[in-house]
Amino acid sequence: MKKTLFLATLLALAASLTAQAGNAFSLGFEARGWKPDQIKELTDRNNVFGGALRMQFGLSDYLALDFAGGCMGAWEEVTIDDGVHRWKFDTNIYTIPVQGGLLARIPLFSSLDLVVGGGAGYYWVRCEIEDHYDRHHRHRHYEDFDLGDDWGYYALVGFDWSPARGVSLYGEVRYDWFSFDLKEEAKEYAEEMEMDKKLSFDGIGAAVGLRFHF
């Protein structure tokens, strides 16, 4: 909770400083994909997919503070059959990054810019497990718990294209460095899955989005 408040305070401070300086503000919505190294420890999926809200506060024509918050997930149905009973489980893994950094803009043409950037953020990983029926096939059972969280870092490179004034389309290749220790509440799940107690989610990803400039 303290880390979330700290990040929110930084965002509010950035908004205040840029508003006083009279620089531009932009708001974007994007789709994201990410391929964490050890996601296969948690699910048979190789990737997580989702979206993010992106805000930028201009420091100059070519440099901006860049903030983003989003959620990406991997969804899987698992069947366990011991020869007597057969159970089906929905296992959902969610990664929730809140990130902030700097973004540099390099003009290539009148409406096309190369962008490069990087920064840091706080990442949460959560798990939801729900069986379709209990042993007596009467009702569903649901569990929701934190797998882990920690600080991480990212770098990106991409293009920003402005087909009209005040609007741009962008695409980026990203790389995130993030590892975490499993929380106490996840250790029983880890033992059942025979997985490591510390996981690396370093990996490449991509984002495409629509940005509005104010």
PDB file of C-alpha atoms in Angstrom:
ATOM      1  CA  MET A   1       0.000   0.000   0.000  1.00  0.00           C
ATOM      2  CA  LYS A   2       2.844   2.402   0.860  1.00  0.00           C
ATOM      3  CA  LYS A   3       4.495   1.710  -2.495  1.00  0.00           C
ATOM      4  CA  THR A   4       1.240   2.446  -4.332  1.00  0.00           C
ATOM      5  CA  LEU A   5       0.838   5.746  -2.487  1.00  0.00           C
ATOM      6  CA  PHE A   6       4.439   6.627  -3.290  1.00  0.00           C
ATOM      7  CA  LEU A   7       3.892   6.052  -7.014  1.00  0.00           C
ATOM      8  CA  ALA A   8       0.631   8.020  -6.944  1.00  0.00           C
ATOM      9  CA  THR A   9       2.407  10.922  -5.225  1.00  0.00           C
ATOM     10  CA  LEU A  10       5.102  10.966  -7.914  1.00  0.00           C
ATOM     11  CA  LEU A  11       2.414  11.031 -10.605  1.00  0.00           C
ATOM     12  CA  ALA A  12       0.598  13.928  -8.943  1.00  0.00           C
ATOM     13  CA  LEU A  13       3.872  15.850  -8.563  1.00  0.00           C
ATOM     14  CA  ALA A  14       4.723  15.322 -12.240  1.00  0.00           C
ATOM     15  CA  ALA A  15       1.277  16.547 -13.276  1.00  0.00           C
ATOM     16  CA  SER A  16       1.649  19.651 -11.113  1.00  0.00           C
ATOM     17  CA  LEU A  17       5.118  20.529 -12.436  1.00  0.00           C
ATOM     18  CA  THR A  18       4.237  20.101 -16.078  1.00  0.00           C
ATOM     19  CA  ALA A  19       0.967  22.006 -15.699  1.00  0.00           C
ATOM     20  CA  GLN A  20       2.882  24.947 -14.206  1.00  0.00           C
ATOM     21  CA  ALA A  21       5.390  24.796 -17.042  1.00  0.00           C
ATOM     22  CA  GLY A  22       2.570  24.813 -19.574  1.00  0.00           C
ATOM     23  CA  ASN A  23       3.862  21.743 -21.407  1.00  0.00           C
ATOM     24  CA  ALA A  24       1.756  19.181 -23.251  1.00  0.00           C
ATOM     25  CA  PHE A  25      -0.086  16.295 -21.679  1.00  0.00           C
ATOM     26  CA  SER A  26      -1.142  13.130 -23.500  1.00  0.00           C
ATOM     27  CA  LEU A  27      -3.352  10.201 -22.587  1.00  0.00           C
ATOM     28  CA  GLY A  28      -3.137   6.838 -24.327  1.00  0.00           C
ATOM     29  CA  PHE A  29      -4.837   3.458 -24.280  1.00  0.00           C
ATOM     30  CA  GLU A  30      -2.848   0.446 -25.409  1.00  0.00           C
ATOM     31  CA  ALA A  31      -2.882  -3.306 -25.900  1.00  0.00           C
ATOM     32  CA  ARG A  32       0.106  -5.148 -24.465  1.00  0.00           C
ATOM     33  CA  GLY A  33       1.726  -8.537 -24.706  1.00  0.00           C
ATOM     34  CA  TRP A  34       4.635  -9.878 -22.664  1.00  0.00           C
ATOM     35  CA  LYS A  35       6.614 -13.126 -22.601  1.00  0.00           C
ATOM     36  CA  PRO A  36       8.017 -13.575 -19.058  1.00  0.00           C
ATOM     37  CA  ASP A  37      10.833 -16.123 -18.766  1.00  0.00           C
ATOM     38  CA  GLN A  38       9.287 -18.410 -16.150  1.00  0.00           C
ATOM     39  CA  ILE A  39       5.578 -17.951 -16.831  1.00  0.00           C
ATOM     40  CA  LYS A  40       5.548 -21.676 -17.689  1.00  0.00           C
ATOM     41  CA  GLU A  41       6.169 -22.392 -14.004  1.00  0.00           C
ATOM     42  CA  LEU A  42       2.636 -21.144 -13.382  1.00  0.00           C
ATOM     43  CA  THR A  43       0.726 -22.063 -16.523  1.00  0.00           C
ATOM     44  CA  ASP A  44       1.155 -23.778 -19.889  1.00  0.00           C
ATOM     45  CA  ARG A  45       0.815 -20.394 -21.586  1.00  0.00           C
ATOM     46  CA  ASN A  46       3.959 -18.681 -22.874  1.00  0.00           C
ATOM     47  CA  ASN A  47       2.592 -15.125 -22.809  1.00  0.00           C
ATOM     48  CA  VAL A  48       0.354 -12.736 -20.945  1.00  0.00           C
ATOM     49  CA  PHE A  49      -1.930 -10.291 -22.774  1.00  0.00           C
ATOM     50  CA  GLY A  50      -3.918  -7.270 -21.679  1.00  0.00           C
ATOM     51  CA  GLY A  51      -3.896  -3.503 -21.743  1.00  0.00           C
ATOM     52  CA  ALA A  52      -2.686  -0.353 -20.041  1.00  0.00           C
ATOM     53  CA  LEU A  53      -3.483   3.314 -19.504  1.00  0.00           C
ATOM     54  CA  ARG A  54      -0.588   5.566 -20.512  1.00  0.00           C
ATOM     55  CA  MET A  55       0.069   9.197 -19.533  1.00  0.00           C
ATOM     56  CA  GLN A  56       2.857  11.507 -20.640  1.00  0.00           C
ATOM     57  CA  PHE A  57       3.795  14.915 -19.288  1.00  0.00           C
ATOM     58  CA  GLY A  58       6.000  16.986 -21.600  1.00  0.00           C
ATOM     59  CA  LEU A  59       9.248  18.389 -20.227  1.00  0.00           C
ATOM     60  CA  SER A  60      10.228  19.764 -23.640  1.00  0.00           C
ATOM     61  CA  ASP A  61       9.405  19.155 -27.299  1.00  0.00           C
ATOM     62  CA  TYR A  62      11.569  16.033 -27.268  1.00  0.00           C
ATOM     63  CA  LEU A  63      11.430  14.706 -23.691  1.00  0.00           C
ATOM     64  CA  ALA A  64       8.528  13.585 -21.517  1.00  0.00           C
ATOM     65  CA  LEU A  65       7.744  11.879 -18.237  1.00  0.00           C
ATOM     66  CA  ASP A  66       6.048   8.582 -19.067  1.00  0.00           C
ATOM     67  CA  PHE A  67       3.645   6.789 -16.692  1.00  0.00           C
ATOM     68  CA  ALA A  68       1.621   3.624 -17.253  1.00  0.00           C
ATOM     69  CA  GLY A  69      -0.563   1.225 -15.307  1.00  0.00           C
ATOM     70  CA  GLY A  70      -2.119  -1.934 -16.659  1.00  0.00           C
ATOM     71  CA  CYS A  71      -2.956  -5.589 -16.295  1.00  0.00           C
ATOM     72  CA  MET A  72      -2.018  -8.630 -18.386  1.00  0.00           C
ATOM     73  CA  GLY A  73      -3.164 -12.189 -17.887  1.00  0.00           C
ATOM     74  CA  ALA A  74      -2.859 -15.808 -18.956  1.00  0.00           C
ATOM     75  CA  TRP A  75      -5.970 -17.990 -18.755  1.00  0.00           C
ATOM     76  CA  GLU A  76      -5.933 -21.779 -18.790  1.00  0.00           C
ATOM     77  CA  GLU A  77      -8.255 -24.720 -18.092  1.00  0.00           C
ATOM     78  CA  VAL A  78      -6.571 -27.664 -16.370  1.00  0.00           C
ATOM     79  CA  THR A  79      -8.040 -31.180 -16.081  1.00  0.00           C
ATOM     80  CA  ILE A  80      -6.900 -33.586 -13.332  1.00  0.00           C
ATOM     81  CA  ASP A  81      -7.977 -37.226 -13.617  1.00  0.00           C
ATOM     82  CA  ASP A  82      -6.851 -39.712 -10.929  1.00  0.00           C
ATOM     83  CA  GLY A  83      -8.729 -42.640 -12.492  1.00  0.00           C
ATOM     84  CA  VAL A  84     -11.625 -42.305 -10.064  1.00  0.00           C
ATOM     85  CA  HIS A  85     -12.498 -38.612 -10.124  1.00  0.00           C
ATOM     86  CA  ARG A  86     -12.047 -35.964 -12.766  1.00  0.00           C
ATOM     87  CA  TRP A  87     -11.762 -32.286 -11.895  1.00  0.00           C
ATOM     88  CA  LYS A  88     -11.506 -29.213 -14.105  1.00  0.00           C
ATOM     89  CA  PHE A  89      -9.822 -26.043 -12.905  1.00  0.00           C
ATOM     90  CA  ASP A  90      -9.600 -22.533 -14.341  1.00  0.00           C
ATOM     91  CA  THR A  91      -6.164 -21.132 -13.500  1.00  0.00           C
ATOM     92  CA  ASN A  92      -5.666 -17.419 -14.180  1.00  0.00           C
ATOM     93  CA  ILE A  93      -2.362 -15.582 -13.733  1.00  0.00           C
ATOM     94  CA  TYR A  94      -2.331 -11.767 -13.713  1.00  0.00           C
ATOM     95  CA  THR A  95       0.620  -9.367 -13.852  1.00  0.00           C
ATOM     96  CA  ILE A  96      -0.100  -5.790 -12.802  1.00  0.00           C
ATOM     97  CA  PRO A  97       2.706  -3.269 -13.475  1.00  0.00           C
ATOM     98  CA  VAL A  98       2.663   0.409 -12.491  1.00  0.00           C
ATOM     99  CA  GLN A  99       5.601   2.119 -14.206  1.00  0.00           C
ATOM    100  CA  GLY A 100       7.236   5.500 -14.618  1.00  0.00           C
ATOM    101  CA  GLY A 101      10.204   6.760 -16.622  1.00  0.00           C
ATOM    102  CA  LEU A 102      11.477   9.055 -19.344  1.00  0.00           C
ATOM    103  CA  LEU A 103      10.616   8.998 -23.044  1.00  0.00           C
ATOM    104  CA  ALA A 104      12.721  10.718 -25.722  1.00  0.00           C
ATOM    105  CA  ARG A 105      11.247  11.627 -29.080  1.00  0.00           C
ATOM    106  CA  ILE A 106      13.403  11.831 -32.231  1.00  0.00           C
ATOM    107  CA  PRO A 107      11.609  13.332 -35.294  1.00  0.00           C
ATOM    108  CA  LEU A 108      12.079  11.327 -38.502  1.00  0.00           C
ATOM    109  CA  PHE A 109       9.434  12.924 -40.731  1.00  0.00           C
ATOM    110  CA  SER A 110       6.795  15.608 -40.221  1.00  0.00           C
ATOM    111  CA  SER A 111       4.337  13.147 -38.655  1.00  0.00           C
ATOM    112  CA  LEU A 112       6.591  10.235 -37.602  1.00  0.00           C
ATOM    113  CA  ASP A 113       8.858  10.074 -34.542  1.00  0.00           C
ATOM    114  CA  LEU A 114      11.224   7.454 -33.209  1.00  0.00           C
ATOM    115  CA  VAL A 115      10.757   7.012 -29.446  1.00  0.00           C
ATOM    116  CA  VAL A 116      13.142   5.455 -26.925  1.00  0.00           C
ATOM    117  CA  GLY A 117      12.746   5.281 -23.187  1.00  0.00           C
ATOM    118  CA  GLY A 118      12.982   3.381 -19.967  1.00  0.00           C
ATOM    119  CA  GLY A 119      12.300   3.492 -16.279  1.00  0.00           C
ATOM    120  CA  ALA A 120      11.199   1.524 -13.247  1.00  0.00           C
ATOM    121  CA  GLY A 121       7.987   0.328 -11.683  1.00  0.00           C
ATOM    122  CA  TYR A 122       6.306  -1.908  -9.169  1.00  0.00           C
ATOM    123  CA  TYR A 123       4.892  -5.233 -10.362  1.00  0.00           C
ATOM    124  CA  TRP A 124       2.279  -7.469  -8.750  1.00  0.00           C
ATOM    125  CA  VAL A 125       1.559 -11.090  -9.743  1.00  0.00           C
ATOM    126  CA  ARG A 126      -1.751 -12.642  -8.708  1.00  0.00           C
ATOM    127  CA  CYS A 127      -3.363 -16.049  -9.158  1.00  0.00           C
ATOM    128  CA  GLU A 128      -7.013 -17.119  -9.355  1.00  0.00           C
ATOM    129  CA  ILE A 129      -7.971 -20.793  -9.178  1.00  0.00           C
ATOM    130  CA  GLU A 130     -11.547 -21.996  -9.560  1.00  0.00           C
ATOM    131  CA  ASP A 131     -12.723 -25.580  -9.919  1.00  0.00           C
ATOM    132  CA  HIS A 132     -15.815 -26.271 -11.986  1.00  0.00           C
ATOM    133  CA  TYR A 133     -17.176 -28.644  -9.336  1.00  0.00           C
ATOM    134  CA  ASP A 134     -16.103 -29.924  -5.937  1.00  0.00           C
ATOM    135  CA  ARG A 135     -15.547 -33.626  -5.217  1.00  0.00           C
ATOM    136  CA  HIS A 136     -19.312 -34.155  -4.969  1.00  0.00           C
ATOM    137  CA  HIS A 137     -20.022 -32.101  -8.101  1.00  0.00           C
ATOM    138  CA  ARG A 138     -22.220 -29.664  -6.205  1.00  0.00           C
ATOM    139  CA  HIS A 139     -20.662 -26.210  -6.360  1.00  0.00           C
ATOM    140  CA  ARG A 140     -17.652 -24.184  -7.410  1.00  0.00           C
ATOM    141  CA  HIS A 141     -14.638 -23.403  -5.232  1.00  0.00           C
ATOM    142  CA  TYR A 142     -12.651 -20.193  -5.721  1.00  0.00           C
ATOM    143  CA  GLU A 143      -9.240 -19.035  -4.472  1.00  0.00           C
ATOM    144  CA  ASP A 144      -7.571 -15.690  -5.125  1.00  0.00           C
ATOM    145  CA  PHE A 145      -4.138 -14.869  -3.743  1.00  0.00           C
ATOM    146  CA  ASP A 146      -0.927 -12.885  -4.351  1.00  0.00           C
ATOM    147  CA  LEU A 147       1.970 -14.838  -5.799  1.00  0.00           C
ATOM    148  CA  GLY A 148       4.514 -12.055  -5.298  1.00  0.00           C
ATOM    149  CA  ASP A 149       5.509  -8.475  -5.980  1.00  0.00           C
ATOM    150  CA  ASP A 150       8.660  -6.388  -6.295  1.00  0.00           C
ATOM    151  CA  TRP A 151      10.336  -3.532  -8.143  1.00  0.00           C
ATOM    152  CA  GLY A 152      11.335  -3.991 -11.775  1.00  0.00           C
ATOM    153  CA  TYR A 153      12.727  -2.082 -14.744  1.00  0.00           C
ATOM    154  CA  TYR A 154      11.914  -1.652 -18.410  1.00  0.00           C
ATOM    155  CA  ALA A 155      13.282  -0.268 -21.677  1.00  0.00           C
ATOM    156  CA  LEU A 156      11.442   0.424 -24.928  1.00  0.00           C
ATOM    157  CA  VAL A 157      11.885   1.552 -28.517  1.00  0.00           C
ATOM    158  CA  GLY A 158       9.157   2.289 -31.042  1.00  0.00           C
ATOM    159  CA  PHE A 159       7.431   4.695 -33.419  1.00  0.00           C
ATOM    160  CA  ASP A 160       4.779   7.356 -32.944  1.00  0.00           C
ATOM    161  CA  TRP A 161       2.731   8.406 -35.991  1.00  0.00           C
ATOM    162  CA  SER A 162       0.380  11.430 -35.991  1.00  0.00           C
ATOM    163  CA  PRO A 163      -2.185  11.155 -38.807  1.00  0.00           C
ATOM    164  CA  ALA A 164      -4.084  14.207 -37.467  1.00  0.00           C
ATOM    165  CA  ARG A 165      -3.495  17.034 -35.029  1.00  0.00           C
ATOM    166  CA  GLY A 166      -3.919  15.929 -31.403  1.00  0.00           C
ATOM    167  CA  VAL A 167      -3.975  12.187 -32.166  1.00  0.00           C
ATOM    168  CA  SER A 168      -1.225   9.627 -32.673  1.00  0.00           C
ATOM    169  CA  LEU A 169      -0.878   5.892 -33.152  1.00  0.00           C
ATOM    170  CA  TYR A 170       2.130   4.180 -31.633  1.00  0.00           C
ATOM    171  CA  GLY A 171       3.848   0.830 -31.454  1.00  0.00           C
ATOM    172  CA  GLU A 172       6.705  -0.290 -29.204  1.00  0.00           C
ATOM    173  CA  VAL A 173       8.962  -3.215 -28.457  1.00  0.00           C
ATOM    174  CA  ARG A 174       9.584  -3.464 -24.719  1.00  0.00           C
ATOM    175  CA  TYR A 175      11.775  -5.460 -22.362  1.00  0.00           C
ATOM    176  CA  ASP A 176      11.024  -5.866 -18.661  1.00  0.00           C
ATOM    177  CA  TRP A 177      13.417  -7.026 -15.935  1.00  0.00           C
ATOM    178  CA  PHE A 178      11.461  -8.351 -12.961  1.00  0.00           C
ATOM    179  CA  SER A 179      11.868 -11.196 -10.457  1.00  0.00           C
ATOM    180  CA  PHE A 180      10.039 -11.945  -7.225  1.00  0.00           C
ATOM    181  CA  ASP A 181       9.919 -14.281  -4.227  1.00  0.00           C
ATOM    182  CA  LEU A 182       6.718 -16.226  -3.730  1.00  0.00           C
ATOM    183  CA  LYS A 183       4.614 -15.061  -0.810  1.00  0.00           C
ATOM    184  CA  GLU A 184       3.736 -17.307   2.116  1.00  0.00           C
ATOM    185  CA  GLU A 185       0.165 -17.743   0.919  1.00  0.00           C
ATOM    186  CA  ALA A 186       1.466 -19.100  -2.412  1.00  0.00           C
ATOM    187  CA  LYS A 187       3.915 -21.667  -1.026  1.00  0.00           C
ATOM    188  CA  GLU A 188       1.341 -24.475  -0.793  1.00  0.00           C
ATOM    189  CA  TYR A 189       0.414 -23.890  -4.426  1.00  0.00           C
ATOM    190  CA  ALA A 190       4.132 -23.829  -5.334  1.00  0.00           C
ATOM    191  CA  GLU A 191       4.729 -27.171  -3.608  1.00  0.00           C
ATOM    192  CA  GLU A 192       1.797 -28.769  -5.401  1.00  0.00           C
ATOM    193  CA  MET A 193       3.088 -27.445  -8.755  1.00  0.00           C
ATOM    194  CA  GLU A 194       6.726 -28.341  -7.875  1.00  0.00           C
ATOM    195  CA  MET A 195       7.837 -24.844  -8.837  1.00  0.00           C
ATOM    196  CA  ASP A 196      10.724 -22.605  -7.736  1.00  0.00           C
ATOM    197  CA  LYS A 197      10.231 -20.289  -4.767  1.00  0.00           C
ATOM    198  CA  LYS A 198      11.776 -17.375  -6.718  1.00  0.00           C
ATOM    199  CA  LEU A 199      10.677 -16.654 -10.278  1.00  0.00           C
ATOM    200  CA  SER A 200      12.175 -14.510 -13.032  1.00  0.00           C
ATOM    201  CA  PHE A 201       9.724 -12.669 -15.265  1.00  0.00           C
ATOM    202  CA  ASP A 202      12.396 -11.023 -17.425  1.00  0.00           C
ATOM    203  CA  GLY A 203      11.157 -10.968 -20.984  1.00  0.00           C
ATOM    204  CA  ILE A 204      10.360  -9.190 -24.211  1.00  0.00           C
ATOM    205  CA  GLY A 205       6.972  -7.681 -25.018  1.00  0.00           C
ATOM    206  CA  ALA A 206       5.173  -5.242 -27.279  1.00  0.00           C
ATOM    207  CA  ALA A 207       2.499  -2.553 -27.114  1.00  0.00           C
ATOM    208  CA  VAL A 208       0.299  -0.794 -29.662  1.00  0.00           C
ATOM    209  CA  GLY A 209      -1.980   2.081 -28.792  1.00  0.00           C
ATOM    210  CA  LEU A 210      -3.868   5.285 -29.495  1.00  0.00           C
ATOM    211  CA  ARG A 211      -2.764   8.545 -27.852  1.00  0.00           C
ATOM    212  CA  PHE A 212      -4.582  11.880 -27.490  1.00  0.00           C
ATOM    213  CA  HIS A 213      -2.575  15.088 -27.013  1.00  0.00           C
ATOM    214  CA  PHE A 214      -3.897  18.032 -24.985  1.00  0.00           C
TER     215      PHE A 214
END
